[in-house]
Short mmCIF file of C-alpha atoms in Angstrom, two decimals:
data_model
loop_
_atom_site.label_atom_id
_atom_site.label_comp_id
_atom_site.label_asym_id
_atom_site.label_seq_id
_atom_site.Cartn_x
_atom_site.Cartn_y
_atom_site.Cartn_z
CA MET Z 1 104.64 210.45 133.36
CA LEU Z 2 107.62 212.74 131.75
CA SER Z 3 109.67 212.01 134.73
CA ARG Z 4 109.44 208.06 134.32
CA LEU Z 5 110.07 208.51 130.32
CA TYR Z 6 113.14 210.80 131.16
CA SER Z 7 114.34 208.01 133.56
CA SER Z 8 114.11 205.44 131.34
CA SER Z 9 115.49 206.96 128.29
CA LEU Z 10 118.93 207.80 130.60
CA TRP Z 11 118.81 204.44 131.74
CA SER Z 12 118.80 202.93 128.15
CA ARG Z 13 121.48 205.56 127.20
CA SER Z 14 123.68 204.30 130.22
CA PHE Z 15 123.11 200.67 129.53
CA LEU Z 16 124.12 201.14 125.64
CA LEU Z 17 126.95 203.15 126.78
CA ASN Z 18 128.30 200.81 129.21
CA SER Z 19 127.65 197.92 126.90
CA MET Z 20 129.63 199.85 124.34
CA VAL Z 21 132.48 200.42 126.88
CA ALA Z 22 132.58 196.48 127.72
CA LEU Z 23 133.00 195.69 124.00
CA LEU Z 24 135.51 197.73 123.26
CA LEU Z 25 137.34 196.56 126.29
CA ASN Z 26 136.78 192.88 125.37
CA LEU Z 27 138.15 193.40 121.74
CA THR Z 28 141.06 195.56 123.18
CA ALA Z 29 141.62 192.79 125.51
CA SER Z 30 141.53 190.00 122.64
CA ASN Z 31 143.88 192.10 120.51
CA LEU Z 32 146.23 192.37 123.30
CA SER Z 33 146.38 188.75 123.95
CA SER Z 34 146.75 188.00 120.23
CA ALA Z 35 149.66 190.36 120.31
CA ALA Z 36 150.89 189.22 123.62
CA GLU Z 37 150.97 185.49 122.35
CA GLY Z 38 152.78 187.18 119.07
CA ILE Z 39 150.09 185.99 116.59
CA ASP Z 40 149.06 188.38 114.13
CA LEU Z 41 146.99 187.73 111.35
CA PRO Z 42 145.04 189.60 108.79
CA LYS Z 43 141.11 189.56 109.24
CA THR Z 44 140.80 187.23 106.13
CA ILE Z 45 143.47 184.32 105.07
CA ALA Z 46 142.90 181.77 102.29
CA TRP Z 47 143.76 178.25 101.74
CA SER Z 48 144.01 176.28 98.70
CA ALA Z 49 143.03 172.63 99.14
CA TYR Z 50 141.29 169.26 97.59
CA PRO Z 51 137.96 169.93 96.60
CA THR Z 52 135.06 170.13 98.80
CA GLY Z 53 134.20 166.46 100.37
CA THR Z 54 137.92 165.67 100.88
CA GLY Z 55 139.79 165.06 104.31
CA GLY Z 56 142.01 167.95 103.39
CA TYR Z 57 139.46 170.63 102.67
CA SER Z 58 137.58 169.29 105.74
CA GLN Z 59 140.38 169.75 108.03
CA ALA Z 60 140.98 173.14 106.63
CA VAL Z 61 136.91 174.28 107.44
CA ALA Z 62 137.82 172.62 111.05
CA ILE Z 63 140.99 175.07 111.55
CA GLY Z 64 138.87 177.81 109.90
CA SER Z 65 136.63 177.31 112.83
CA ILE Z 66 139.35 178.33 115.76
CA LEU Z 67 140.54 180.97 113.64
CA GLN Z 68 137.30 182.30 113.81
CA ARG Z 69 136.08 181.49 117.28
CA GLN Z 70 139.42 182.39 118.55
CA TYR Z 71 140.71 184.82 116.73
CA ARG Z 72 137.94 186.78 114.68
CA VAL Z 73 140.22 185.73 111.51
CA ASN Z 74 138.10 184.33 108.55
CA LEU Z 75 139.70 181.50 106.68
CA ARG Z 76 138.66 181.08 103.08
CA VAL Z 77 139.00 178.00 101.93
CA ILE Z 78 139.64 177.68 97.80
CA PRO Z 79 139.15 173.88 96.38
CA GLY Z 80 141.32 173.12 93.88
CA ARG Z 81 140.67 170.65 90.98
CA ASN Z 82 144.24 169.42 90.31
CA ASP Z 83 147.73 169.70 91.68
CA VAL Z 84 148.49 172.79 89.17
CA SER Z 85 145.31 174.77 90.25
CA ARG Z 86 146.15 174.35 93.92
CA LEU Z 87 149.69 175.74 93.42
CA ALA Z 88 148.91 178.21 90.93
CA THR Z 89 146.65 180.47 93.38
CA LEU Z 90 149.68 180.01 96.05
CA ARG Z 91 152.38 181.46 93.41
CA ALA Z 92 150.22 184.12 91.97
CA ASN Z 93 149.18 185.59 95.83
CA ARG Z 94 145.86 184.65 95.75
CA VAL Z 95 145.90 182.49 98.90
CA HIS Z 96 148.09 182.59 101.44
CA PHE Z 97 149.12 178.50 102.14
CA SER Z 98 148.25 175.64 100.31
CA ALA Z 99 146.76 172.57 102.02
CA GLY Z 100 147.42 169.63 99.54
CA GLY Z 101 149.97 166.66 98.93
CA SER Z 102 152.86 165.52 96.86
CA GLU Z 103 152.30 168.38 94.02
CA ALA Z 104 154.46 170.46 96.51
CA VAL Z 105 157.28 168.27 96.31
CA TYR Z 106 156.65 168.24 92.49
CA ALA Z 107 156.57 171.65 92.21
CA GLN Z 108 160.05 171.83 94.26
CA GLU Z 109 161.44 169.78 91.83
CA GLY Z 110 160.18 170.81 88.55
CA ILE Z 111 158.63 167.42 87.43
CA LEU Z 112 155.51 166.31 85.85
CA ASN Z 113 153.49 168.94 85.68
CA PHE Z 114 155.64 171.61 86.66
CA ALA Z 115 158.22 170.57 84.06
CA SER Z 116 156.57 173.08 81.75
CA LYS Z 117 157.89 176.56 80.31
CA ILE Z 118 155.63 178.44 82.72
CA TRP Z 119 156.53 176.61 85.96
CA GLY Z 120 160.10 174.88 86.93
CA PRO Z 121 161.25 174.16 90.14
CA GLN Z 122 159.48 176.46 92.79
CA PRO Z 123 160.85 177.85 96.32
CA ILE Z 124 158.27 176.20 98.42
CA ARG Z 125 158.42 176.24 102.13
CA ALA Z 126 156.75 173.93 104.38
CA LEU Z 127 154.73 174.99 107.50
CA MET Z 128 153.37 171.75 108.97
CA SER Z 129 152.68 167.99 107.84
CA ASN Z 130 149.65 165.69 108.84
CA TYR Z 131 150.52 162.17 109.06
CA SER Z 132 147.09 160.27 109.97
CA ASP Z 133 146.67 157.06 111.07
CA SER Z 134 146.08 156.04 107.46
CA CYS Z 135 148.37 155.96 104.78
CA SER Z 136 149.20 157.93 101.52
CA PHE Z 137 149.97 154.96 99.26
CA THR Z 138 150.75 151.13 99.59
CA PHE Z 139 150.22 148.09 97.85
CA ALA Z 140 146.62 146.23 98.18
CA THR Z 141 146.52 142.70 97.18
CA ALA Z 142 143.57 140.22 96.35
CA SER Z 143 143.85 137.77 99.23
CA ASP Z 144 143.50 134.80 96.83
CA ALA Z 145 146.76 135.78 94.91
CA ASN Z 146 148.71 134.53 98.28
CA ILE Z 147 150.76 137.83 98.43
CA ASN Z 148 152.03 138.10 102.21
CA SER Z 149 155.06 140.33 101.49
CA VAL Z 150 156.45 142.76 98.78
CA ALA Z 151 158.54 139.77 97.45
CA ASP Z 152 155.42 137.78 96.89
CA ILE Z 153 154.49 140.50 94.11
CA LYS Z 154 157.30 139.09 91.58
CA GLY Z 155 155.44 137.30 88.73
CA LYS Z 156 151.99 138.63 89.64
CA ARG Z 157 149.71 141.20 87.71
CA VAL Z 158 149.82 145.06 88.74
CA THR Z 159 147.95 147.87 87.57
CA PHE Z 160 149.59 150.53 85.80
CA VAL Z 161 147.32 153.52 85.26
CA GLN Z 162 147.69 155.33 82.50
CA GLY Z 163 148.28 158.85 82.44
CA ALA Z 164 149.48 158.88 86.32
CA PRO Z 165 153.33 158.54 85.97
CA SER Z 166 153.43 160.03 90.23
CA LEU Z 167 150.73 156.72 90.69
CA ASN Z 168 153.39 154.47 88.88
CA ASN Z 169 156.70 155.57 90.20
CA ALA Z 170 155.10 155.43 93.80
CA THR Z 171 154.52 151.56 92.94
CA ALA Z 172 158.18 151.53 91.49
CA ALA Z 173 159.28 152.50 94.82
CA LEU Z 174 157.39 150.00 96.82
CA LEU Z 175 158.50 147.83 94.61
CA SER Z 176 162.35 148.28 95.25
CA TYR Z 177 161.74 147.44 98.82
CA ALA Z 178 162.06 143.72 97.59
CA ASN Z 179 164.67 144.66 94.71
CA LEU Z 180 161.76 144.15 92.10
CA THR Z 181 160.89 146.44 88.87
CA TRP Z 182 158.08 146.53 86.51
CA ASP Z 183 160.15 144.07 84.53
CA ASP Z 184 159.68 141.46 87.59
CA VAL Z 185 155.68 141.69 87.23
CA THR Z 186 153.08 141.60 84.54
CA ALA Z 187 151.82 145.40 84.35
CA VAL Z 188 148.15 145.78 83.67
CA GLU Z 189 147.31 148.96 82.04
CA VAL Z 190 144.23 150.90 83.33
CA GLY Z 191 142.46 153.85 82.36
CA GLY Z 192 142.39 155.16 85.80
CA TYR Z 193 142.20 154.61 89.35
CA ASN Z 194 138.92 153.21 89.66
CA ALA Z 195 139.46 151.09 86.51
CA SER Z 196 142.68 149.57 88.65
CA ILE Z 197 139.87 148.71 91.48
CA ASP Z 198 137.64 146.85 88.40
CA ALA Z 199 140.58 145.40 87.21
CA VAL Z 200 141.27 143.52 90.75
CA LEU Z 201 137.55 142.90 91.07
CA ASN Z 202 137.58 141.29 87.71
CA ASN Z 203 140.59 139.05 88.09
CA ARG Z 204 142.37 141.14 85.43
CA ALA Z 205 145.00 142.12 88.03
CA ASP Z 206 146.34 141.12 91.80
CA VAL Z 207 147.98 144.26 92.88
CA VAL Z 208 146.89 148.10 92.87
CA GLY Z 209 147.96 150.87 94.59
CA GLY Z 210 146.39 153.74 96.89
CA ALA Z 211 145.57 155.13 99.92
CA CYS Z 212 144.99 152.56 103.38
CA ASN Z 213 141.71 153.90 103.80
CA SER Z 214 140.82 154.26 100.16
CA PRO Z 215 136.80 153.59 100.20
CA PRO Z 216 137.21 151.58 97.07
CA PHE Z 217 139.39 148.88 98.63
CA LEU Z 218 136.21 148.21 100.59
CA ARG Z 219 134.81 146.70 97.36
CA ILE Z 220 137.66 144.30 97.16
CA GLU Z 221 137.59 143.32 100.95
CA ALA Z 222 133.79 142.63 100.22
CA SER Z 223 134.21 140.67 96.84
CA PRO Z 224 135.14 136.80 96.67
CA ARG Z 225 138.81 137.57 96.24
CA GLY Z 226 139.32 139.32 99.52
CA LEU Z 227 141.67 142.05 100.65
CA THR Z 228 145.36 141.82 102.15
CA PHE Z 229 147.89 144.49 102.70
CA PRO Z 230 151.24 143.07 102.81
CA ALA Z 231 153.84 144.91 105.50
CA LEU Z 232 156.64 146.82 104.47
CA PRO Z 233 158.96 146.07 107.64
CA HIS Z 234 161.11 149.31 108.63
CA ASP Z 235 163.55 147.11 110.33
CA ASN Z 236 165.47 146.34 107.01
CA PRO Z 237 167.54 149.60 106.42
CA GLU Z 238 168.69 148.63 102.79
CA ALA Z 239 164.66 148.14 101.81
CA VAL Z 240 164.07 151.54 103.27
CA ALA Z 241 166.58 153.07 101.73
CA ARG Z 242 165.78 152.15 98.17
CA VAL Z 243 162.13 153.05 98.77
CA ARG Z 244 163.09 156.48 99.91
CA SER Z 245 165.67 156.80 97.12
CA ARG Z 246 162.57 156.83 94.82
CA LEU Z 247 160.37 158.59 97.24
CA PRO Z 248 162.57 160.63 99.84
CA TRP Z 249 159.37 162.24 100.91
CA TYR Z 250 157.91 159.15 101.82
CA VAL Z 251 158.62 157.98 105.41
CA PRO Z 252 158.47 154.82 107.43
CA HIS Z 253 154.62 154.94 109.18
CA ILE Z 254 152.52 152.85 110.96
CA ALA Z 255 148.86 152.39 109.65
CA TYR Z 256 145.98 151.68 111.69
CA GLU Z 257 143.30 153.02 109.53
CA GLY Z 258 141.76 150.85 106.62
CA PRO Z 259 140.13 147.78 105.98
CA THR Z 260 141.39 144.40 107.19
CA LEU Z 261 144.46 146.43 109.03
CA PRO Z 262 145.50 144.62 112.56
CA GLU Z 263 144.50 146.40 115.39
CA GLU Z 264 148.67 147.00 116.19
CA GLY Z 265 148.85 148.65 113.28
CA LEU Z 266 150.74 148.02 109.83
CA GLU Z 267 154.09 149.03 108.77
CA VAL Z 268 153.89 150.93 105.43
CA PHE Z 269 155.47 154.17 104.12
CA SER Z 270 153.65 157.23 104.01
CA SER Z 271 153.99 161.08 102.51
CA ALA Z 272 152.15 163.86 104.42
CA TYR Z 273 148.28 164.44 103.41
CA PRO Z 274 147.83 167.66 103.83
CA LEU Z 275 151.20 169.34 103.68
CA LEU Z 276 150.57 172.77 104.49
CA VAL Z 277 153.05 175.00 102.60
CA GLY Z 278 154.02 178.74 101.59
CA MET Z 279 156.41 180.05 99.61
CA ASP Z 280 159.82 181.54 100.04
CA THR Z 281 158.45 185.06 100.25
CA SER Z 282 155.54 184.06 102.62
CA GLU Z 283 155.10 186.65 105.82
CA GLU Z 284 157.21 185.33 108.50
CA THR Z 285 155.12 186.58 110.99
CA MET Z 286 151.85 185.37 109.21
CA VAL Z 287 153.54 181.76 108.86
CA TYR Z 288 155.09 181.98 113.02
CA SER Z 289 150.94 182.82 113.59
CA MET Z 290 149.67 179.81 111.60
CA VAL Z 291 151.45 177.52 113.02
CA LYS Z 292 151.56 178.34 116.60
CA ILE Z 293 147.62 178.01 116.17
CA MET Z 294 147.48 175.16 114.56
CA HIS Z 295 149.86 173.33 117.39
CA GLN Z 296 147.78 175.17 120.30
CA HIS Z 297 144.65 174.50 119.39
CA PHE Z 298 144.81 171.02 118.24
CA ASP Z 299 142.83 169.46 120.84
CA GLU Z 300 140.07 171.74 119.72
CA TYR Z 301 140.00 170.41 116.21
CA LYS Z 302 141.68 167.06 116.21
CA ASP Z 303 138.28 165.07 115.98
CA ASN Z 304 136.28 167.72 114.08
CA ALA Z 305 137.58 166.40 110.91
CA PRO Z 306 138.42 162.80 109.06
CA GLY Z 307 142.54 162.53 109.68
CA ALA Z 308 142.81 165.93 111.87
CA THR Z 309 144.77 164.05 114.23
CA GLY Z 310 147.95 163.83 112.31
CA TRP Z 311 148.37 167.47 112.62
CA LEU Z 312 150.08 166.30 116.19
CA LEU Z 313 153.26 167.76 116.71
CA GLU Z 314 154.75 164.30 117.45
CA ARG Z 315 154.27 163.29 113.93
CA GLN Z 316 156.15 165.89 112.32
CA LYS Z 317 159.20 164.05 111.21
CA PHE Z 318 161.27 167.02 110.58
CA ASP Z 319 164.60 165.11 110.32
CA GLN Z 320 163.05 163.37 107.27
CA ALA Z 321 161.60 165.86 105.25
CA PHE Z 322 162.08 166.69 101.75
CA LEU Z 323 160.97 170.16 101.48
CA PRO Z 324 162.84 173.15 103.52
CA PHE Z 325 160.83 174.73 106.41
CA HIS Z 326 159.74 178.29 106.31
CA PRO Z 327 161.78 180.57 109.04
CA GLY Z 328 158.57 181.38 110.57
CA ALA Z 329 157.66 178.04 111.13
CA ILE Z 330 161.45 177.27 112.32
CA ARG Z 331 160.98 180.21 114.81
CA TYR Z 332 157.79 178.22 116.76
CA TYR Z 333 159.24 175.01 116.49
CA LYS Z 334 162.29 176.45 118.31
CA GLU Z 335 160.47 178.18 120.86
CA ILE Z 336 158.49 174.88 122.20
CA GLY Z 337 161.89 172.76 121.81
CA ALA Z 338 160.88 170.75 118.72
CA TRP Z 339 163.36 171.96 116.42
CA ASN Z 340 166.80 170.15 116.63
CA GLU Z 341 170.26 169.65 115.40
CA ALA Z 342 169.06 166.98 112.96
CA ALA Z 343 166.23 168.86 111.59
CA ASP Z 344 168.25 172.03 110.94
CA ALA Z 345 170.76 169.84 109.29
CA GLN Z 346 168.08 168.34 107.19
CA ASN Z 347 166.92 171.67 106.28
CA LEU Z 348 169.93 173.05 105.00
CA LEU Z 349 170.11 169.99 102.70
CA ASN Z 350 166.60 170.88 101.45
CA LEU Z 351 167.32 173.99 100.85
CA ASN Z 352 170.59 173.37 98.76
CA ARG Z 353 168.79 170.59 96.77
CA GLN Z 354 166.49 174.09 95.88
CA ARG Z 355 169.44 175.93 94.96
CA VAL Z 356 170.74 173.45 92.57
CA LEU Z 357 167.40 173.24 91.16
CA MET Z 358 166.71 176.71 90.55
CA ASP Z 359 170.24 177.39 89.48
CA ALA Z 360 169.97 174.74 87.03
CA TRP Z 361 166.51 176.15 85.46
CA ALA Z 362 168.02 179.61 85.29
CA ALA Z 363 171.22 178.09 83.23
CA PHE Z 364 168.81 175.85 81.29
CA PHE Z 365 166.01 177.96 80.32
CA PRO Z 366 167.32 180.63 77.78
CA THR Z 367 168.34 178.41 75.21
CA ALA Z 368 165.64 175.85 75.89
CA PRO Z 369 163.77 174.10 73.18
CA GLU Z 370 160.50 175.53 72.08
CA GLY Z 371 158.41 172.37 71.52
CA TYR Z 372 156.44 171.06 74.79
CA ALA Z 373 157.91 167.87 74.37
CA GLU Z 374 161.52 168.59 73.20
CA PHE Z 375 161.39 171.16 76.25
CA GLU Z 376 160.52 168.78 78.77
CA ALA Z 377 162.98 166.13 77.89
CA ALA Z 378 165.70 168.56 77.69
CA TRP Z 379 164.99 170.05 81.27
CA MET Z 380 164.58 166.56 82.59
CA ARG Z 381 168.42 165.92 81.41
CA ALA Z 382 169.52 169.23 82.61
CA ARG Z 383 167.97 168.72 85.87
CA ASN Z 384 169.45 165.31 86.45
CA SER Z 385 172.64 166.56 85.22
CA ALA Z 386 172.58 169.31 87.98
CA LEU Z 387 171.76 166.98 90.84
CA GLU Z 388 174.16 164.15 90.08
CA ALA Z 389 176.80 166.84 89.71
CA GLU Z 390 176.14 167.73 93.63
CA GLY Z 391 175.60 164.06 94.62
CA LEU Z 392 171.66 164.34 94.79
CA ILE Z 393 169.32 162.02 94.04
CA THR Z 394 167.28 162.86 90.72
CA LEU Z 395 164.12 160.48 91.81
CA GLY Z 396 164.33 157.53 89.32
CA GLU Z 397 162.73 156.81 86.60
CA GLY Z 398 159.20 157.53 85.44
CA LEU Z 399 159.24 161.43 86.40
#
């Protein structure tokens, strides 16, 4: 009896020892594999993102699953209610990266919510962009208004969202495709995005702007008025240049996802969403590792969240970027042959633009006026003067 107990105990200790050795070997192999690949991440990293339930948040969670499963790294996704909150955590080093939208551009430019004393131009650095099968902003029109092109919007009723200069500037930019301005249309003031949809439904407006797959557009499609998206053809270089002089981070894009869109897609413009960014101080190896993982494991997360297919490498549009890329990201893109001379030339232009903006802020700030409104107005004048002196675009009116 004692012999059997001793034998059993010996077997148990041997089994436990072998199991521990195997586990250590597996962990060591895993760590060596990561090191061999040049991937080096802390045990926990953090992103800020749009609120829970949004495409950006869902995509971050899907990428986090890859990090946990393949690299034993936890990704904390911190939802931010607005543009400032998402980037405030990044600037304060409470998150490593931010997966947001156009707010990264506004922060670079020191405009809109980032024209205040506590912000000003920020040295944002891009890691990777998502250009999905939808689009970030285009014109949706009531079918009974007979609008088949942007030129047809002349004289029509277009929603103007109070307190949303970025939306209204985007509308102005798309109107410029046909050499139109707000003076060529009837502006219908509304209190918010949903109110702009209601204005079309109630026959107070004919045109509203929004993402191609915006759920409220389904209400217009189902209404007696119907829904039509006018195309913005890319074969008109002058028209494309006019739009991009107002919204240079919007690029020509084919949209497939949205109500009433044709199977062959629709020519529109779109910005990246999400746009994964860090700061110029973001650690290079961490950036390199993050980009490498997102590229190499694309097939494993692309179908696990709406819009995740937009992270495809071939959709990155490096030569049309408006934000400079981080050196860690560039290092990886060069390794795989995705970064070329055109991308490098554009990146240098973007770095120079940031230098001009930050130099302008440094010269302006010490003698800036105290009042909020006076401060912002004076900064915008100083900003525009500095950009114009260097022959750089100011982004037009409405900012």
